[in-house]
Amino acid sequence: MTILIGYLPAPEGEAALRAGFAEARLRSSNAVVINSQRRGASGTPTEIDQDEIDRIIDLGKESEVEVEVLQPDHEDDLPGTLNELVAEHDAQLIVIGLRKRSAIGKFILGSQAQRILLEAEVPVLTAKA
């Protein structure tokens, strides 16, 4: 079984890594860390480089968890991309980090986290920074 961890280079992403690695260790599972870019938006601050990937893998090793880092891109359907990865990796849980947003911000921009919570095909664990 696998734990999918949604990761962005931000405090919420670090919280998701900690929670995801703890769950993977507890469940004797491996972890797949997803850093998904919106197609056409490469070079944004959400993209991670090889040094960051190596750091994430080392954090997993410190937690005694086997880690794979994937960087799939998506159109505007991150929940759909995560559901595809759930099926592909036989995942039992998705872990994401949450940040506080105003009601106006959620209304105008939408909320990927909310869509993930509602559309995920497996349980979702949320972590706050």
mmCIF file with all atom_site columns, C-alpha atoms in Angstrom:
data_model
loop_
_atom_site.group_PDB
_atom_site.id
_atom_site.type_symbol
_atom_site.label_atom_id
_atom_site.label_alt_id
_atom_site.label_comp_id
_atom_site.label_asym_id
_atom_site.label_entity_id
_atom_site.label_seq_id
_atom_site.pdbx_PDB_ins_code
_atom_site.Cartn_x
_atom_site.Cartn_y
_atom_site.Cartn_z
_atom_site.occupancy
_atom_site.B_iso_or_equiv
_atom_site.pdbx_formal_charge
_atom_site.auth_seq_id
_atom_site.auth_comp_id
_atom_site.auth_asym_id
_atom_site.auth_atom_id
_atom_site.pdbx_PDB_model_num
ATOM 1   C CA . MET A 1 1   ? 0.000   0.000  0.000   1.00 0.00 ? 1   MET A CA 1
ATOM 2   C CA . THR A 1 2   ? 1.017   3.576  -0.580  1.00 0.00 ? 2   THR A CA 1
ATOM 3   C CA . ILE A 1 3   ? 0.458   6.969  1.000   1.00 0.00 ? 3   ILE A CA 1
ATOM 4   C CA . LEU A 1 4   ? 0.198   9.847  -1.518  1.00 0.00 ? 4   LEU A CA 1
ATOM 5   C CA . ILE A 1 5   ? 1.504   13.165 -0.197  1.00 0.00 ? 5   ILE A CA 1
ATOM 6   C CA . GLY A 1 6   ? 0.688   16.409 -1.980  1.00 0.00 ? 6   GLY A CA 1
ATOM 7   C CA . TYR A 1 7   ? 3.692   18.706 -1.691  1.00 0.00 ? 7   TYR A CA 1
ATOM 8   C CA . LEU A 1 8   ? 4.398   22.344 -2.461  1.00 0.00 ? 8   LEU A CA 1
ATOM 9   C CA . PRO A 1 9   ? 7.522   24.133 -1.177  1.00 0.00 ? 9   PRO A CA 1
ATOM 10  C CA . ALA A 1 10  ? 5.736   25.961 1.630   1.00 0.00 ? 10  ALA A CA 1
ATOM 11  C CA . PRO A 1 11  ? 5.101   25.436 5.352   1.00 0.00 ? 11  PRO A CA 1
ATOM 12  C CA . GLU A 1 12  ? 1.898   23.545 4.471   1.00 0.00 ? 12  GLU A CA 1
ATOM 13  C CA . GLY A 1 13  ? 3.898   21.217 2.237   1.00 0.00 ? 13  GLY A CA 1
ATOM 14  C CA . GLU A 1 14  ? 6.353   20.525 5.045   1.00 0.00 ? 14  GLU A CA 1
ATOM 15  C CA . ALA A 1 15  ? 3.430   19.745 7.368   1.00 0.00 ? 15  ALA A CA 1
ATOM 16  C CA . ALA A 1 16  ? 2.044   17.324 4.768   1.00 0.00 ? 16  ALA A CA 1
ATOM 17  C CA . LEU A 1 17  ? 5.440   15.595 4.503   1.00 0.00 ? 17  LEU A CA 1
ATOM 18  C CA . ARG A 1 18  ? 5.705   15.144 8.276   1.00 0.00 ? 18  ARG A CA 1
ATOM 19  C CA . ALA A 1 19  ? 2.151   13.829 8.587   1.00 0.00 ? 19  ALA A CA 1
ATOM 20  C CA . GLY A 1 20  ? 2.446   11.645 5.489   1.00 0.00 ? 20  GLY A CA 1
ATOM 21  C CA . PHE A 1 21  ? 5.733   10.056 6.546   1.00 0.00 ? 21  PHE A CA 1
ATOM 22  C CA . ALA A 1 22  ? 4.309   9.408  10.030  1.00 0.00 ? 22  ALA A CA 1
ATOM 23  C CA . GLU A 1 23  ? 1.266   7.683  8.501   1.00 0.00 ? 23  GLU A CA 1
ATOM 24  C CA . ALA A 1 24  ? 3.420   5.668  6.103   1.00 0.00 ? 24  ALA A CA 1
ATOM 25  C CA . ARG A 1 25  ? 5.621   4.468  8.948   1.00 0.00 ? 25  ARG A CA 1
ATOM 26  C CA . LEU A 1 26  ? 2.582   3.666  11.118  1.00 0.00 ? 26  LEU A CA 1
ATOM 27  C CA . ARG A 1 27  ? 0.995   1.664  8.290   1.00 0.00 ? 27  ARG A CA 1
ATOM 28  C CA . SER A 1 28  ? 4.262   0.073  7.091   1.00 0.00 ? 28  SER A CA 1
ATOM 29  C CA . SER A 1 29  ? 3.675   1.699  3.704   1.00 0.00 ? 29  SER A CA 1
ATOM 30  C CA . ASN A 1 30  ? 5.783   3.540  1.219   1.00 0.00 ? 30  ASN A CA 1
ATOM 31  C CA . ALA A 1 31  ? 5.147   7.170  0.266   1.00 0.00 ? 31  ALA A CA 1
ATOM 32  C CA . VAL A 1 32  ? 4.748   8.831  -3.102  1.00 0.00 ? 32  VAL A CA 1
ATOM 33  C CA . VAL A 1 33  ? 5.249   12.593 -2.906  1.00 0.00 ? 33  VAL A CA 1
ATOM 34  C CA . ILE A 1 34  ? 3.382   14.503 -5.602  1.00 0.00 ? 34  ILE A CA 1
ATOM 35  C CA . ASN A 1 35  ? 4.568   17.946 -6.717  1.00 0.00 ? 35  ASN A CA 1
ATOM 36  C CA . SER A 1 36  ? 2.078   18.585 -9.503  1.00 0.00 ? 36  SER A CA 1
ATOM 37  C CA . GLN A 1 37  ? 2.407   21.552 -11.817 1.00 0.00 ? 37  GLN A CA 1
ATOM 38  C CA . ARG A 1 38  ? -0.465  23.054 -13.732 1.00 0.00 ? 38  ARG A CA 1
ATOM 39  C CA . ARG A 1 39  ? 0.316   22.476 -17.429 1.00 0.00 ? 39  ARG A CA 1
ATOM 40  C CA . GLY A 1 40  ? 1.825   25.616 -18.911 1.00 0.00 ? 40  GLY A CA 1
ATOM 41  C CA . ALA A 1 41  ? 2.812   27.044 -15.535 1.00 0.00 ? 41  ALA A CA 1
ATOM 42  C CA . SER A 1 42  ? 6.323   25.610 -15.164 1.00 0.00 ? 42  SER A CA 1
ATOM 43  C CA . GLY A 1 43  ? 8.836   27.842 -13.484 1.00 0.00 ? 43  GLY A CA 1
ATOM 44  C CA . THR A 1 44  ? 6.342   28.927 -10.851 1.00 0.00 ? 44  THR A CA 1
ATOM 45  C CA . PRO A 1 45  ? 7.409   28.888 -7.204  1.00 0.00 ? 45  PRO A CA 1
ATOM 46  C CA . THR A 1 46  ? 5.611   25.563 -6.703  1.00 0.00 ? 46  THR A CA 1
ATOM 47  C CA . GLU A 1 47  ? 8.068   23.634 -8.860  1.00 0.00 ? 47  GLU A CA 1
ATOM 48  C CA . ILE A 1 48  ? 10.894  21.860 -7.034  1.00 0.00 ? 48  ILE A CA 1
ATOM 49  C CA . ASP A 1 49  ? 14.401  21.055 -8.248  1.00 0.00 ? 49  ASP A CA 1
ATOM 50  C CA . GLN A 1 50  ? 16.585  17.961 -7.821  1.00 0.00 ? 50  GLN A CA 1
ATOM 51  C CA . ASP A 1 51  ? 18.132  19.249 -4.572  1.00 0.00 ? 51  ASP A CA 1
ATOM 52  C CA . GLU A 1 52  ? 14.651  19.559 -3.053  1.00 0.00 ? 52  GLU A CA 1
ATOM 53  C CA . ILE A 1 53  ? 13.711  16.087 -4.318  1.00 0.00 ? 53  ILE A CA 1
ATOM 54  C CA . ASP A 1 54  ? 16.860  14.652 -2.697  1.00 0.00 ? 54  ASP A CA 1
ATOM 55  C CA . ARG A 1 55  ? 16.024  16.455 0.573   1.00 0.00 ? 55  ARG A CA 1
ATOM 56  C CA . ILE A 1 56  ? 12.514  14.953 0.567   1.00 0.00 ? 56  ILE A CA 1
ATOM 57  C CA . ILE A 1 57  ? 13.877  11.460 -0.050  1.00 0.00 ? 57  ILE A CA 1
ATOM 58  C CA . ASP A 1 58  ? 16.368  11.940 2.819   1.00 0.00 ? 58  ASP A CA 1
ATOM 59  C CA . LEU A 1 59  ? 13.532  13.053 5.134   1.00 0.00 ? 59  LEU A CA 1
ATOM 60  C CA . GLY A 1 60  ? 11.690  9.874  4.226   1.00 0.00 ? 60  GLY A CA 1
ATOM 61  C CA . LYS A 1 61  ? 14.766  7.779  5.018   1.00 0.00 ? 61  LYS A CA 1
ATOM 62  C CA . GLU A 1 62  ? 15.035  9.483  8.409   1.00 0.00 ? 62  GLU A CA 1
ATOM 63  C CA . SER A 1 63  ? 11.428  8.396  9.018   1.00 0.00 ? 63  SER A CA 1
ATOM 64  C CA . GLU A 1 64  ? 12.249  4.885  7.770   1.00 0.00 ? 64  GLU A CA 1
ATOM 65  C CA . VAL A 1 65  ? 9.904   5.316  4.799   1.00 0.00 ? 65  VAL A CA 1
ATOM 66  C CA . GLU A 1 66  ? 10.656  4.463  1.182   1.00 0.00 ? 66  GLU A CA 1
ATOM 67  C CA . VAL A 1 67  ? 9.877   7.572  -0.880  1.00 0.00 ? 67  VAL A CA 1
ATOM 68  C CA . GLU A 1 68  ? 9.313   8.271  -4.552  1.00 0.00 ? 68  GLU A CA 1
ATOM 69  C CA . VAL A 1 69  ? 8.833   11.841 -5.809  1.00 0.00 ? 69  VAL A CA 1
ATOM 70  C CA . LEU A 1 70  ? 6.697   12.453 -8.895  1.00 0.00 ? 70  LEU A CA 1
ATOM 71  C CA . GLN A 1 71  ? 6.093   15.699 -10.755 1.00 0.00 ? 71  GLN A CA 1
ATOM 72  C CA . PRO A 1 72  ? 3.120   15.101 -13.035 1.00 0.00 ? 72  PRO A CA 1
ATOM 73  C CA . ASP A 1 73  ? 1.490   18.096 -14.640 1.00 0.00 ? 73  ASP A CA 1
ATOM 74  C CA . HIS A 1 74  ? -2.258  18.631 -14.780 1.00 0.00 ? 74  HIS A CA 1
ATOM 75  C CA . GLU A 1 75  ? -4.719  20.860 -16.598 1.00 0.00 ? 75  GLU A CA 1
ATOM 76  C CA . ASP A 1 76  ? -7.038  22.357 -13.990 1.00 0.00 ? 76  ASP A CA 1
ATOM 77  C CA . ASP A 1 77  ? -7.988  19.034 -12.428 1.00 0.00 ? 77  ASP A CA 1
ATOM 78  C CA . LEU A 1 78  ? -5.580  18.285 -9.608  1.00 0.00 ? 78  LEU A CA 1
ATOM 79  C CA . PRO A 1 79  ? -8.139  16.064 -7.808  1.00 0.00 ? 79  PRO A CA 1
ATOM 80  C CA . GLY A 1 80  ? -8.514  14.000 -10.985 1.00 0.00 ? 80  GLY A CA 1
ATOM 81  C CA . THR A 1 81  ? -4.735  13.671 -11.279 1.00 0.00 ? 81  THR A CA 1
ATOM 82  C CA . LEU A 1 82  ? -4.529  12.535 -7.650  1.00 0.00 ? 82  LEU A CA 1
ATOM 83  C CA . ASN A 1 83  ? -7.315  9.983  -8.182  1.00 0.00 ? 83  ASN A CA 1
ATOM 84  C CA . GLU A 1 84  ? -5.438  8.579  -11.186 1.00 0.00 ? 84  GLU A CA 1
ATOM 85  C CA . LEU A 1 85  ? -2.314  8.270  -9.041  1.00 0.00 ? 85  LEU A CA 1
ATOM 86  C CA . VAL A 1 86  ? -4.323  6.613  -6.252  1.00 0.00 ? 86  VAL A CA 1
ATOM 87  C CA . ALA A 1 87  ? -5.359  3.899  -8.696  1.00 0.00 ? 87  ALA A CA 1
ATOM 88  C CA . GLU A 1 88  ? -1.909  3.604  -10.276 1.00 0.00 ? 88  GLU A CA 1
ATOM 89  C CA . HIS A 1 89  ? -0.093  3.227  -6.928  1.00 0.00 ? 89  HIS A CA 1
ATOM 90  C CA . ASP A 1 90  ? -2.831  1.382  -5.003  1.00 0.00 ? 90  ASP A CA 1
ATOM 91  C CA . ALA A 1 91  ? -2.814  4.234  -2.473  1.00 0.00 ? 91  ALA A CA 1
ATOM 92  C CA . GLN A 1 92  ? -4.817  3.978  0.728   1.00 0.00 ? 92  GLN A CA 1
ATOM 93  C CA . LEU A 1 93  ? -4.569  7.611  1.819   1.00 0.00 ? 93  LEU A CA 1
ATOM 94  C CA . ILE A 1 94  ? -3.890  11.113 0.460   1.00 0.00 ? 94  ILE A CA 1
ATOM 95  C CA . VAL A 1 95  ? -2.153  13.646 2.715   1.00 0.00 ? 95  VAL A CA 1
ATOM 96  C CA . ILE A 1 96  ? -2.303  17.370 1.942   1.00 0.00 ? 96  ILE A CA 1
ATOM 97  C CA . GLY A 1 97  ? -1.347  20.533 3.764   1.00 0.00 ? 97  GLY A CA 1
ATOM 98  C CA . LEU A 1 98  ? -3.905  23.266 4.354   1.00 0.00 ? 98  LEU A CA 1
ATOM 99  C CA . ARG A 1 99  ? -3.404  26.984 4.624   1.00 0.00 ? 99  ARG A CA 1
ATOM 100 C CA . LYS A 1 100 ? -5.761  29.539 6.007   1.00 0.00 ? 100 LYS A CA 1
ATOM 101 C CA . ARG A 1 101 ? -7.587  31.519 3.327   1.00 0.00 ? 101 ARG A CA 1
ATOM 102 C CA . SER A 1 102 ? -10.231 34.166 3.577   1.00 0.00 ? 102 SER A CA 1
ATOM 103 C CA . ALA A 1 103 ? -13.778 33.407 2.439   1.00 0.00 ? 103 ALA A CA 1
ATOM 104 C CA . ILE A 1 104 ? -13.328 35.887 -0.422  1.00 0.00 ? 104 ILE A CA 1
ATOM 105 C CA . GLY A 1 105 ? -10.105 34.176 -1.496  1.00 0.00 ? 105 GLY A CA 1
ATOM 106 C CA . LYS A 1 106 ? -11.814 30.786 -1.553  1.00 0.00 ? 106 LYS A CA 1
ATOM 107 C CA . PHE A 1 107 ? -14.769 32.176 -3.501  1.00 0.00 ? 107 PHE A CA 1
ATOM 108 C CA . ILE A 1 108 ? -12.699 33.970 -6.140  1.00 0.00 ? 108 ILE A CA 1
ATOM 109 C CA . LEU A 1 109 ? -9.891  31.452 -6.557  1.00 0.00 ? 109 LEU A CA 1
ATOM 110 C CA . GLY A 1 110 ? -11.724 28.252 -5.680  1.00 0.00 ? 110 GLY A CA 1
ATOM 111 C CA . SER A 1 111 ? -10.086 25.728 -3.423  1.00 0.00 ? 111 SER A CA 1
ATOM 112 C CA . GLN A 1 112 ? -8.071  22.806 -4.730  1.00 0.00 ? 112 GLN A CA 1
ATOM 113 C CA . ALA A 1 113 ? -7.983  21.424 -1.189  1.00 0.00 ? 113 ALA A CA 1
ATOM 114 C CA . GLN A 1 114 ? -11.764 21.479 -0.983  1.00 0.00 ? 114 GLN A CA 1
ATOM 115 C CA . ARG A 1 115 ? -12.058 19.714 -4.320  1.00 0.00 ? 115 ARG A CA 1
ATOM 116 C CA . ILE A 1 116 ? -9.539  17.088 -3.219  1.00 0.00 ? 116 ILE A CA 1
ATOM 117 C CA . LEU A 1 117 ? -11.488 16.484 0.000   1.00 0.00 ? 117 LEU A CA 1
ATOM 118 C CA . LEU A 1 118 ? -14.772 16.113 -1.893  1.00 0.00 ? 118 LEU A CA 1
ATOM 119 C CA . GLU A 1 119 ? -13.561 14.187 -4.939  1.00 0.00 ? 119 GLU A CA 1
ATOM 120 C CA . ALA A 1 120 ? -10.866 11.883 -3.537  1.00 0.00 ? 120 ALA A CA 1
ATOM 121 C CA . GLU A 1 121 ? -11.525 8.182  -3.917  1.00 0.00 ? 121 GLU A CA 1
ATOM 122 C CA . VAL A 1 122 ? -9.664  7.370  -0.675  1.00 0.00 ? 122 VAL A CA 1
ATOM 123 C CA . PRO A 1 123 ? -9.553  9.048  2.749   1.00 0.00 ? 123 PRO A CA 1
ATOM 124 C CA . VAL A 1 124 ? -7.715  12.387 2.945   1.00 0.00 ? 124 VAL A CA 1
ATOM 125 C CA . LEU A 1 125 ? -5.617  13.456 5.909   1.00 0.00 ? 125 LEU A CA 1
ATOM 126 C CA . THR A 1 126 ? -5.016  17.187 6.219   1.00 0.00 ? 126 THR A CA 1
ATOM 127 C CA . ALA A 1 127 ? -2.126  18.843 8.031   1.00 0.00 ? 127 ALA A CA 1
ATOM 128 C CA . LYS A 1 128 ? -1.725  22.456 9.096   1.00 0.00 ? 128 LYS A CA 1
ATOM 129 C CA . ALA A 1 129 ? 1.610   24.240 9.303   1.00 0.00 ? 129 ALA A CA 1
#
